[in-house]
Short mmCIF file of C-alpha atoms in Angstrom, two decimals:
data_model
loop_
_atom_site.label_atom_id
_atom_site.label_comp_id
_atom_site.label_asym_id
_atom_site.label_seq_id
_atom_site.Cartn_x
_atom_site.Cartn_y
_atom_site.Cartn_z
CA MET A 668 -17.20 -11.00 8.88
CA GLN A 669 -20.28 -10.09 10.99
CA TRP A 670 -18.53 -11.43 14.30
CA MET A 671 -16.00 -8.66 14.03
CA VAL A 672 -18.90 -5.97 13.58
CA TRP A 673 -17.18 -4.52 10.57
CA THR A 674 -18.78 -2.24 7.99
CA ALA A 675 -18.45 -3.49 4.20
CA PRO A 676 -15.89 -1.19 3.25
CA THR A 677 -13.54 -2.22 6.31
CA ALA A 678 -13.82 -5.82 5.32
CA LEU A 679 -13.16 -5.05 1.58
CA VAL A 680 -10.03 -3.13 2.59
CA PHE A 681 -8.43 -5.86 4.73
CA ALA A 682 -9.66 -8.55 2.36
CA GLY A 683 -7.85 -6.73 -0.49
CA LEU A 684 -4.68 -6.30 2.16
CA ALA A 685 -4.67 -10.09 2.45
CA LEU A 686 -5.05 -10.85 -1.22
CA LEU A 687 -2.41 -8.64 -2.02
CA LEU A 688 -0.03 -10.34 0.42
CA VAL A 689 -1.14 -13.62 -1.03
CA VAL A 690 -0.37 -12.33 -4.56
CA MET A 691 3.00 -11.09 -3.43
CA THR A 692 3.73 -14.30 -1.76
CA VAL A 693 3.04 -16.14 -5.00
CA TRP A 694 5.16 -13.73 -7.31
CA ALA A 695 8.05 -14.33 -4.92
CA ARG A 696 7.81 -17.60 -5.21
CA ILE A 697 7.64 -17.93 -9.06
CA SER A 698 10.39 -14.82 -9.38
CA PRO A 699 12.59 -14.10 -6.25
CA PRO A 700 12.57 -10.40 -5.43
CA VAL A 701 16.08 -8.33 -6.18
CA ALA A 702 17.06 -5.72 -3.83
CA ARG A 703 17.84 -2.33 -5.62
CA ARG A 704 18.20 1.56 -4.94
CA GLY A 705 15.92 3.86 -6.20
CA PHE A 706 14.79 7.40 -4.99
CA LEU A 707 14.35 6.21 -1.45
CA ARG A 708 18.35 6.12 -1.40
CA ILE A 709 17.85 2.65 0.40
CA GLU A 710 18.40 -0.92 -0.88
CA THR A 711 14.89 -2.32 -1.12
CA ASP A 712 13.04 -5.17 -2.91
CA ARG A 713 9.36 -5.22 -3.96
CA GLY A 714 8.07 -6.17 -0.40
CA ASP A 715 9.99 -3.43 1.38
CA ARG A 716 8.39 -1.11 -1.31
CA LEU A 717 4.99 -2.25 -0.94
CA TYR A 718 5.38 -2.01 3.01
CA ILE A 719 6.71 1.45 2.41
CA GLY A 720 3.95 2.61 0.15
CA LEU A 721 1.16 1.19 2.31
CA ILE A 722 2.32 3.14 5.25
CA SER A 723 3.14 6.20 3.04
CA ALA A 724 -0.73 6.16 1.72
CA ALA A 725 -2.08 5.64 5.16
CA VAL A 726 0.12 8.74 6.10
CA VAL A 727 -1.34 10.80 3.32
CA LEU A 728 -4.99 9.68 4.18
CA ALA A 729 -4.68 10.50 7.58
CA GLY A 730 -2.83 13.77 6.81
CA TRP A 731 -5.78 14.72 4.28
CA ILE A 732 -8.05 14.16 7.11
CA ALA A 733 -6.25 16.30 9.63
CA ILE A 734 -5.73 19.43 7.23
CA THR A 735 -8.37 19.71 4.67
CA ASP A 736 -12.10 19.20 4.17
CA LEU A 737 -11.88 18.27 0.53
CA SER A 738 -13.24 15.33 -0.87
CA MET A 739 -11.66 11.91 0.52
CA TRP A 740 -11.75 10.57 -3.44
CA LEU A 741 -8.97 13.11 -3.68
CA ALA A 742 -7.04 11.90 -0.91
CA LEU A 743 -7.44 8.14 -2.13
CA GLY A 744 -6.37 9.19 -5.47
CA CYS A 745 -3.24 10.89 -4.11
CA ALA A 746 -2.51 8.19 -1.59
CA LEU A 747 -2.76 5.67 -4.53
CA LEU A 748 -0.72 8.05 -6.55
CA VAL A 749 2.11 7.84 -3.74
CA ALA A 750 1.97 4.03 -3.39
CA VAL A 751 2.42 3.49 -7.01
CA VAL A 752 5.41 5.82 -7.08
CA ILE A 753 7.17 4.23 -4.51
CA GLY A 754 6.26 0.65 -5.74
CA ILE A 755 8.01 1.42 -9.47
CA TRP A 756 10.78 4.15 -8.36
CA GLY A 757 11.28 3.71 -4.87
#
């Protein structure tokens, strides 16, 4: 990753996202996703909810930076909570 001049945390985030996509792909091959309606009021399968959850987590993190000076660990906790809630019940 040195050719990209990334920091270790940045490389870990993108490696984690790549691993998440591989896991979701394997899971989809083993057990095809089924669309359902949750509190989002639209029909989504697990891949849709993963995407919406990741975007929502990014919005929470960016909003946290814009609005408050509190710890980013709290922001990370809130962002993960939002992503998990969307993934499970969205």
